[in-house]
Tab-separated table of C-alpha atoms and ligand atoms in Angstrom:
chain	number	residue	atom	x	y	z
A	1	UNK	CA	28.662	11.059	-9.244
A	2	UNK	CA	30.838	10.515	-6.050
A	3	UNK	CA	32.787	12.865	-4.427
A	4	UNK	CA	36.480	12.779	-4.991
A	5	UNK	CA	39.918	15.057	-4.003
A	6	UNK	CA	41.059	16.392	-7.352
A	7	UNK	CA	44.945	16.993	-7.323
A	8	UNK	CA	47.117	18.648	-9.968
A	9	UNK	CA	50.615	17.744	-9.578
A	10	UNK	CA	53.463	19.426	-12.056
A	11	UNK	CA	56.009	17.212	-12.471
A	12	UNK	CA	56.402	13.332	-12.984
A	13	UNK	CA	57.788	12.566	-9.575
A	14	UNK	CA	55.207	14.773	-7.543
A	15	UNK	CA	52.405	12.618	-9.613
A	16	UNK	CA	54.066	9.137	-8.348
A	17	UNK	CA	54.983	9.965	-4.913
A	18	UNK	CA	51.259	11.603	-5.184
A	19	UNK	CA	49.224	8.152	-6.374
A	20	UNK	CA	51.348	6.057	-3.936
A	21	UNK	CA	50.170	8.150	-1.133
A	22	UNK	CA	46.750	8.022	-2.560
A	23	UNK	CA	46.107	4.303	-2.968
A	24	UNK	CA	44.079	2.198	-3.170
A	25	UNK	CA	41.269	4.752	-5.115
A	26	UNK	CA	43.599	7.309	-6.928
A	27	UNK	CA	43.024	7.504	-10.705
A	28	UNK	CA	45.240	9.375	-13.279
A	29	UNK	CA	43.126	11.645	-15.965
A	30	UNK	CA	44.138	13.993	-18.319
A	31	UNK	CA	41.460	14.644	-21.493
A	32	UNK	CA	38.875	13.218	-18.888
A	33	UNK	CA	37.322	12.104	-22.244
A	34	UNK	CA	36.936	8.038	-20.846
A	35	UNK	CA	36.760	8.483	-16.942
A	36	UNK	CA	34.521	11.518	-16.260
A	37	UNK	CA	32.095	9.560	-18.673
A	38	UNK	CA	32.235	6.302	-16.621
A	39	UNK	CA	32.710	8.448	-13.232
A	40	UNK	CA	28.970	10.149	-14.517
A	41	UNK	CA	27.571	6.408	-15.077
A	42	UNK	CA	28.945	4.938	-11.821
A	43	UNK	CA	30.765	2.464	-13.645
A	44	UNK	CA	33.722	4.112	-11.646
A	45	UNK	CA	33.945	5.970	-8.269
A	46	UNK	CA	37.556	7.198	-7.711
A	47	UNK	CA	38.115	8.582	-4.279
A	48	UNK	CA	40.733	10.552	-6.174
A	49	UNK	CA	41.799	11.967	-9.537
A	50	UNK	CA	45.145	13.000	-9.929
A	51	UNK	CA	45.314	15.200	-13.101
A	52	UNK	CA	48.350	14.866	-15.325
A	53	UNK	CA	48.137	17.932	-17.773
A	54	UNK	CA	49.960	20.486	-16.378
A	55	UNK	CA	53.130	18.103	-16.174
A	56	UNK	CA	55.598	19.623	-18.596
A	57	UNK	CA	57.341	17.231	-21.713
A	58	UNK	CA	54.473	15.052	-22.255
A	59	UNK	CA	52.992	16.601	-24.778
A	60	UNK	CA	55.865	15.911	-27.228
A	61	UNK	CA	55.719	14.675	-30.530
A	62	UNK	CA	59.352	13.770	-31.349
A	63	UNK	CA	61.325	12.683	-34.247
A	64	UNK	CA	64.851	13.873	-33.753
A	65	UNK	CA	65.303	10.020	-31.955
A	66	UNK	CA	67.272	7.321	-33.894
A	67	UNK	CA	65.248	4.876	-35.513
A	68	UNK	CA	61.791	5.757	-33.365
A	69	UNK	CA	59.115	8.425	-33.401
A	70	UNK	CA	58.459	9.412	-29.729
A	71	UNK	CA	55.177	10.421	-29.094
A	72	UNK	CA	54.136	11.855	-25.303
A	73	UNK	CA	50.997	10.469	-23.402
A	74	UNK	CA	49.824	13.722	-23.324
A	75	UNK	CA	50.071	14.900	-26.820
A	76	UNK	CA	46.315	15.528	-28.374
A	77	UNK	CA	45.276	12.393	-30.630
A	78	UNK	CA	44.358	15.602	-33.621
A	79	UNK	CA	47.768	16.703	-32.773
A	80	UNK	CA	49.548	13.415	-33.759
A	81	UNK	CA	47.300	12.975	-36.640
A	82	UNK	CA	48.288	15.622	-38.569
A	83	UNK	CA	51.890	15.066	-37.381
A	84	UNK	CA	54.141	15.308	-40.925
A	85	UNK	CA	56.208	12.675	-39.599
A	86	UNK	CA	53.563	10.549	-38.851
A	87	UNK	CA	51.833	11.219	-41.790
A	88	UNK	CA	54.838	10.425	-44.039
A	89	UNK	CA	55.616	7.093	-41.656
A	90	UNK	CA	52.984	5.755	-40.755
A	91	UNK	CA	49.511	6.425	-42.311
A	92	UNK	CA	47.856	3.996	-41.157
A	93	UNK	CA	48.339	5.713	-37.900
A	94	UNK	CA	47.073	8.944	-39.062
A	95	UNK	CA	43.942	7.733	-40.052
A	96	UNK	CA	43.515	5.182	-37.163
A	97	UNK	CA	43.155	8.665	-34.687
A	98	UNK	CA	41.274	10.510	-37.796
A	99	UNK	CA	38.689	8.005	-37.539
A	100	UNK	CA	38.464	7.474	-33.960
A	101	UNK	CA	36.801	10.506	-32.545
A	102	UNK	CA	34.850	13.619	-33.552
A	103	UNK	CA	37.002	16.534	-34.030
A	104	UNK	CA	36.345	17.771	-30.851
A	105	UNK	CA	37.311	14.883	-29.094
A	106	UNK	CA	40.341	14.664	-30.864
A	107	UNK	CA	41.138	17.819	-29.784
A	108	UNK	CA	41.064	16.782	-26.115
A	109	UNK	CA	41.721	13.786	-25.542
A	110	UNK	CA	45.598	12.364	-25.430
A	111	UNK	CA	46.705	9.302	-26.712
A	112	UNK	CA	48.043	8.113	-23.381
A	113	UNK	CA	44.257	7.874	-22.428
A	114	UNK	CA	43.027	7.035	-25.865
A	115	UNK	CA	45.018	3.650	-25.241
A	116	UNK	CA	43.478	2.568	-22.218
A	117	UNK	CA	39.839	3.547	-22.959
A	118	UNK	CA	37.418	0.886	-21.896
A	119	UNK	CA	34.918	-1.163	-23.989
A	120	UNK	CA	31.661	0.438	-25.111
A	121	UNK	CA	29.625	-2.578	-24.425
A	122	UNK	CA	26.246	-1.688	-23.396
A	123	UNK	CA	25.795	-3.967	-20.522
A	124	UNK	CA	28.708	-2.345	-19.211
A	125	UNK	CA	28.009	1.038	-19.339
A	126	UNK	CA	23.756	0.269	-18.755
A	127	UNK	CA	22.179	-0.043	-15.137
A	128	UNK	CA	24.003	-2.412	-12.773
A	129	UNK	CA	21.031	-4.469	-12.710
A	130	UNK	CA	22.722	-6.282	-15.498
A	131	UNK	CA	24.895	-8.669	-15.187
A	132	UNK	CA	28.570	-7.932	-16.089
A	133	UNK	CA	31.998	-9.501	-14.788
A	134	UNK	CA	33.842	-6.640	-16.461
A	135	UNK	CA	31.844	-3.925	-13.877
A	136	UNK	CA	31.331	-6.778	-10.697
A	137	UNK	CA	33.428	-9.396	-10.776
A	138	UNK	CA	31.801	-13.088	-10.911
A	139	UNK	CA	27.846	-11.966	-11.467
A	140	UNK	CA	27.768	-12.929	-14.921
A	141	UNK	CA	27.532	-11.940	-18.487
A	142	UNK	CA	24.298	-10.497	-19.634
A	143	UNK	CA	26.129	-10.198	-23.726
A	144	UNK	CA	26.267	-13.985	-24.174
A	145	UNK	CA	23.042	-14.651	-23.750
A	146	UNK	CA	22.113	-10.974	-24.814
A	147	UNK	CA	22.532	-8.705	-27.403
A	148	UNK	CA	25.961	-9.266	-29.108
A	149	UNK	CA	26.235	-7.109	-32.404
A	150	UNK	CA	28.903	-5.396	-31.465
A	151	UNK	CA	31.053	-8.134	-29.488
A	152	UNK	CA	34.101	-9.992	-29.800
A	153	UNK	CA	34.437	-13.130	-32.737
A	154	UNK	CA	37.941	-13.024	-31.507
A	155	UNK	CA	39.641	-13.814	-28.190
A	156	UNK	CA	37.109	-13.847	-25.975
A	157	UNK	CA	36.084	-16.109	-23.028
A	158	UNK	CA	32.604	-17.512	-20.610
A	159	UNK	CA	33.488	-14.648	-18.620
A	160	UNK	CA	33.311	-11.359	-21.091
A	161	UNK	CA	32.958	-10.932	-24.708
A	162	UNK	CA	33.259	-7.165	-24.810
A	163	UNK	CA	35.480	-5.712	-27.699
A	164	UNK	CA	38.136	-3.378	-27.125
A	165	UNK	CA	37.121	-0.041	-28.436
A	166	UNK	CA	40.222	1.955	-29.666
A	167	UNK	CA	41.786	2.476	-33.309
A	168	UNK	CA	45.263	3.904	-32.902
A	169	UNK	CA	45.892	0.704	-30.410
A	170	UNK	CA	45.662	-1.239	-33.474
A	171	UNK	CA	47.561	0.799	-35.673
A	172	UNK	CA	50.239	0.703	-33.290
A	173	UNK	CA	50.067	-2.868	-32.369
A	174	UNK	CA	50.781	-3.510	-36.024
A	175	UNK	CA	53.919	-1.338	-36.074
A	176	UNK	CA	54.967	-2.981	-32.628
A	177	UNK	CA	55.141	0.144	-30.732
A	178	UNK	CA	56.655	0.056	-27.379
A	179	UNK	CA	54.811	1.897	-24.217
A	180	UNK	CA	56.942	3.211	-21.744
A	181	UNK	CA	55.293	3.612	-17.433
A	182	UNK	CA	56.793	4.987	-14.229
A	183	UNK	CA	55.392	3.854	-10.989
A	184	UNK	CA	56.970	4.019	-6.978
A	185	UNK	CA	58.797	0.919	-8.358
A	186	UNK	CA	60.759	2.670	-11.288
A	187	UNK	CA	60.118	2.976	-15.110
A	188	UNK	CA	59.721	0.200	-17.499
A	189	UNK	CA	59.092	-0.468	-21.296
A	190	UNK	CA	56.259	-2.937	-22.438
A	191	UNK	CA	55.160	-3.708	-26.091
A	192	UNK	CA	51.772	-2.220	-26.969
A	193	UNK	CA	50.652	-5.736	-28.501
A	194	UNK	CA	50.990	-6.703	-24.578
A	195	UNK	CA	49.534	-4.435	-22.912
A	196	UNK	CA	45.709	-5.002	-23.007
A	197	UNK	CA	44.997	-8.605	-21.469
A	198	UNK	CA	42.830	-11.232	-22.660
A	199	UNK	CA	39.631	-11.600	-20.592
A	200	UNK	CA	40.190	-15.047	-19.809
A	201	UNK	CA	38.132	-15.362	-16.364
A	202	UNK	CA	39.081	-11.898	-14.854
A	203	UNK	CA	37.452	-9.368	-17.358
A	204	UNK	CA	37.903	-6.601	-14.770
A	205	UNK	CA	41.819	-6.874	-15.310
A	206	UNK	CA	42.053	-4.944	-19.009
A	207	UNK	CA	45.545	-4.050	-19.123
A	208	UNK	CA	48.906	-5.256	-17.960
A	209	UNK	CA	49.275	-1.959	-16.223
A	210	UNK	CA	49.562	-1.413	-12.210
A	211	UNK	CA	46.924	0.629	-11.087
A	212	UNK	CA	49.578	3.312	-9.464
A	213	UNK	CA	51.312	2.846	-13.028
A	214	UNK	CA	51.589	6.178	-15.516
A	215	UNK	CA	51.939	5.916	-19.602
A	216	UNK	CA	54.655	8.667	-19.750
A	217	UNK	CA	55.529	7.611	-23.708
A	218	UNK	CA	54.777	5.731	-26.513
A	219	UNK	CA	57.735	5.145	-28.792
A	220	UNK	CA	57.043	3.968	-32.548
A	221	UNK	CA	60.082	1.849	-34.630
A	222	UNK	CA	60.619	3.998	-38.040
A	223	UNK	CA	61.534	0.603	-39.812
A	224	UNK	CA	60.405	2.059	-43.152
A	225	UNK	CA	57.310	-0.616	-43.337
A	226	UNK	CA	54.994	1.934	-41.847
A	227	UNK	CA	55.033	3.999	-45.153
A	228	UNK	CA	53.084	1.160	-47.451
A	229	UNK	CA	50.248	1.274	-44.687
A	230	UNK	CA	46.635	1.828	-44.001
A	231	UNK	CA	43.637	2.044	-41.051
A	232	UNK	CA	40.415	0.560	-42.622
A	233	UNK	CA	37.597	0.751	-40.663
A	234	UNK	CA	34.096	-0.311	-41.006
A	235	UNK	CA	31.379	1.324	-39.060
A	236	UNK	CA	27.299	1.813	-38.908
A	237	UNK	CA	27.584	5.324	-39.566
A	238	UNK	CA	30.401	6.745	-41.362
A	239	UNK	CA	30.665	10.321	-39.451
A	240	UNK	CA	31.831	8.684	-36.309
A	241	UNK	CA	31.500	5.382	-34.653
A	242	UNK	CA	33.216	2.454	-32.697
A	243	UNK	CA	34.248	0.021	-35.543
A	244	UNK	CA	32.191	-3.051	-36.578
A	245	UNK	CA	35.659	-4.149	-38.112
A	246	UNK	CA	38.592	-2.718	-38.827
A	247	UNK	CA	42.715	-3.272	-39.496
A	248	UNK	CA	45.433	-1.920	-39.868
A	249	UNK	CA	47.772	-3.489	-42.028
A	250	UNK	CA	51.381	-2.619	-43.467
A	251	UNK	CA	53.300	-3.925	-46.368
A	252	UNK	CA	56.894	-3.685	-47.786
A	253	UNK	CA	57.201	-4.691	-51.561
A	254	UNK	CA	60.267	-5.828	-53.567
A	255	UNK	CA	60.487	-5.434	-57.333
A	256	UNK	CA	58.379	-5.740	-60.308
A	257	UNK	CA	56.455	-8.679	-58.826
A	258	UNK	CA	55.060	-6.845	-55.867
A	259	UNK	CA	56.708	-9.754	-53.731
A	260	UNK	CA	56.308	-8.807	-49.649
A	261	UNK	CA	58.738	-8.946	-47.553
A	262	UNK	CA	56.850	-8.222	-44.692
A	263	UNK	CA	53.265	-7.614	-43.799
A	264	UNK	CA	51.642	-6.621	-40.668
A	265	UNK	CA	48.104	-7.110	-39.965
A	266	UNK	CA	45.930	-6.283	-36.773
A	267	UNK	CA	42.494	-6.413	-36.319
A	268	UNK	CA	39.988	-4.332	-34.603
A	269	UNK	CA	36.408	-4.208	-33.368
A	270	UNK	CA	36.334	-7.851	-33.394
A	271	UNK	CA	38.820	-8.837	-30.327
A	272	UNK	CA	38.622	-8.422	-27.022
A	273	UNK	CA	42.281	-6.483	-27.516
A	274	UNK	CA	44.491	-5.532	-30.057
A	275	UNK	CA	44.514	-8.295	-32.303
A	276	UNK	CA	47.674	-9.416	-34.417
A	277	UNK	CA	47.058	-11.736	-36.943
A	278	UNK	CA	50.885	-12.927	-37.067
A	279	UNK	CA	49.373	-16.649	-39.112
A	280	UNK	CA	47.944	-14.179	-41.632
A	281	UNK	CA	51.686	-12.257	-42.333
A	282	UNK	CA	53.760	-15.195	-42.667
A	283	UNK	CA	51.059	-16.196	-45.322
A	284	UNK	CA	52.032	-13.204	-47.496
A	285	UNK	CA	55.440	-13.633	-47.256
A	286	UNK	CA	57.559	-14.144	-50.564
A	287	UNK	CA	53.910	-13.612	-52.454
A	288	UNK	CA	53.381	-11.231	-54.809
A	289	UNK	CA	50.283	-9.551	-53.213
A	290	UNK	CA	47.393	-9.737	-55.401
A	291	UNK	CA	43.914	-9.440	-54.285
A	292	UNK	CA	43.854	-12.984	-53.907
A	293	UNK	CA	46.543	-13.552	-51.986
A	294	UNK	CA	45.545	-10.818	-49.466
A	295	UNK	CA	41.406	-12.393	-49.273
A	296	UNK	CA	43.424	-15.909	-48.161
A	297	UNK	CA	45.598	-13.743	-45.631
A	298	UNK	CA	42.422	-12.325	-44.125
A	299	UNK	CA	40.493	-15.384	-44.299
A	300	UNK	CA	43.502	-16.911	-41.894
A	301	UNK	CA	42.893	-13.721	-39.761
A	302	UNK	CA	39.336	-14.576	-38.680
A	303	UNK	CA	40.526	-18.633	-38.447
A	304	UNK	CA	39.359	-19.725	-34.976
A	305	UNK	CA	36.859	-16.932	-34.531
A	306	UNK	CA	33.638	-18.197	-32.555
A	307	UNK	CA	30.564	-15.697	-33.762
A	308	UNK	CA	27.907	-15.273	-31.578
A	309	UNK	CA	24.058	-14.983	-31.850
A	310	UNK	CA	24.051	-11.778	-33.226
A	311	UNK	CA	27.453	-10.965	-34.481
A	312	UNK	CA	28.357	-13.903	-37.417
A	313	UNK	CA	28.231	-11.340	-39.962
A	314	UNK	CA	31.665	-9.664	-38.381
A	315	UNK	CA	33.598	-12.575	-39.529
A	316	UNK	CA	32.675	-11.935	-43.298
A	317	UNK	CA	32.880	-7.924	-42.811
A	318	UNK	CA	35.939	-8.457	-41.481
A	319	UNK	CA	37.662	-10.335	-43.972
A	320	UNK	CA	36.665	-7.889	-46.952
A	321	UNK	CA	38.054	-5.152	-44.535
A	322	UNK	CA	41.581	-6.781	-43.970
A	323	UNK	CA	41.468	-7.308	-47.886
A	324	UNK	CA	40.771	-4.135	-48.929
A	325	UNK	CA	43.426	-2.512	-46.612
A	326	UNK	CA	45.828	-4.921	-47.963
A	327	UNK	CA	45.516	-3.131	-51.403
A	328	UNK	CA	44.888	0.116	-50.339
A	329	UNK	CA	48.632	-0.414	-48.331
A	330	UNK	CA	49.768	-1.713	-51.804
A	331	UNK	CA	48.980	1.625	-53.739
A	332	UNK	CA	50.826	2.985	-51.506
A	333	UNK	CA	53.863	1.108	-51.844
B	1	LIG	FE1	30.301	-7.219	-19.086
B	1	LIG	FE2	32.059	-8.202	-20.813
B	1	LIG	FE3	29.714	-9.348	-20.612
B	1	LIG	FE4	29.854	-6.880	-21.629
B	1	LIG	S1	30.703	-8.735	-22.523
B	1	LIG	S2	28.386	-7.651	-20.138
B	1	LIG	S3	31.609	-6.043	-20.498
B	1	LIG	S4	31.265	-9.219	-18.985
């Protein structure tokens, strides 16, 4: 590992004026749970870390908002797990950060950072002799041609296949969460469903996100839908692993019928980002949702996906998954 200036501001503003002064090399941390790895791999060498967790009010988890659940980028992802509100609200969200992480990491790391971890593909993370556009920009992918198991069906490009990693991204892209960032050039308010970019032919650029910009918040709409929800995620071992597939899905229900009135599906271990599957709602709409009706939802989920070598069985997996969290949502309507 490098040597770098560690710096522990205390408030918001001393943090800004601190990664301005900083650039270009500064990096936030706060759990250290995603940079200290990739800092001890070489995948990244900040000149400088700028640590975030003795900055007071981020650690908030708070409800007393109208109409949202306000959640700081520095509260603990166990913290907001076993949050009553969200537990009540939104359990698909719940579960997305239960099954994310050992206990211990959940017990570290915040969900500010949990957002913005990077992907676990192996090429990535492996010796630089392998070829990877995420890591160096424009020598290549060694996945496509590679091992693939694990990579994208969904969203991905020539340049990078590698899936984005995270759970409660998902959970939150389905319940179109907001983030809010400060940066030297003032505050601003982004959906979560935009914030992690496409790889299109720069796979290096993973979020929308400045590189002098903060999470300070994420802010959650109570809308009621996130009650009838759930996080189902497949994995290789069930104890604790990145997902093979997984969604989270959410459904409101009118009358005897089960008819929905509105369903939200997003995908995850199969896309390169948060994946909505907004096709896939409107299917459900004015349904009643029987298992039938949600297998043809999912099956418009995965339309479009490209499989690769090794990874064609995601596109079955993942269809059973969104299924199956469509009626697990539906008992709990
Ligand atoms: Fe790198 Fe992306 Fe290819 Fe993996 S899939 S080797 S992260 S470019």
């Amino acid at each position: 590992m490098r040597d770098f200036a560690y710096l522990r501001p205390f408030g918001i503003d001393e943090a800004v004026q601190l990664m301005s002064k900083h650039q270009p090399g500064a990096r936030y941390i706060a759990g250290g749970t995603t940079l200290f790895d990739l800092m001890k791999l070489g995948v990244e060498a900040p000149s400088t870390v700028i640590d975030i967790t003795r900055i007071e009010g981020l650690r908030d988890i708070d409800a007393s908002a109208r109409g949202e659940l306000r959640i700081g980028a520095l509260a603990l992802m166990s913290d907001v797990a076993e949050d009553p509100v969200v537990l009540r609200e939104f359990p698909a969200l719940s579960e997305s950060l239960w099954k994310a992480a050992s206990q211990q990491l959940r017990n570290m790391a915040t969900v500010g950072g949990n957002l913005l971890q990077r992907t676990r593909c192996a090429y990535f993370r492996g010796s630089p002799e392998f070829a990877c556009n995420k890591r160096v920009p424009g020598s290549g992918c060694a996945a496509l041609g590679g091992q693939n198991r694990g990579h994208a069906v969904l969203g991905g490009s020539d340049a990078c296949v590698a899936v984005y990693p995270g759970d409660m991204a998902v959970a939150l892209a389905a319940f179109d969460a907001m983030v809010d960032t400060v940066s030297p050039r003032g505050a601003r308010s982004l959906p979560v469903r935009e914030l992690h970019r496409a790889p299109g032919a720069t796979p290096h650029l993973e979020t929308v996100l400045a590189s002098d910009e903060l999470i300070v918040r994420i802010r959650v709409p109570r809308s009621g839908v996130g009650r009838a929800s759930s996080y189902h995620k497949v994995r290789d071992r069930e104890s604790y692993a990145f997902a093979l597939t997984s969604a989270a899905v959410a459904v409101h229900l009118q009358g005897q019928g089960h008819r929905v009135t509105d369903a939200r599906i997003a995908l995850g271990g199969v896309a390169t980002r948060p994946w909505r599957a907004l096709q896939a709602e409107r299917s459900l709409l004015g349904k009643p949702l029987t298992r039938a009706a949600a297998r043809q939802a999912a099956e418009l989920a995965f339309e479009g996906a490209v499989p690769l070598e090794h990874n064609g069985f995601k596109v079955a997996l993942g269809i059973e998954t969104v299924t199956d969290a469509l009626m697990l949502a539906k008992e709990r309507s």
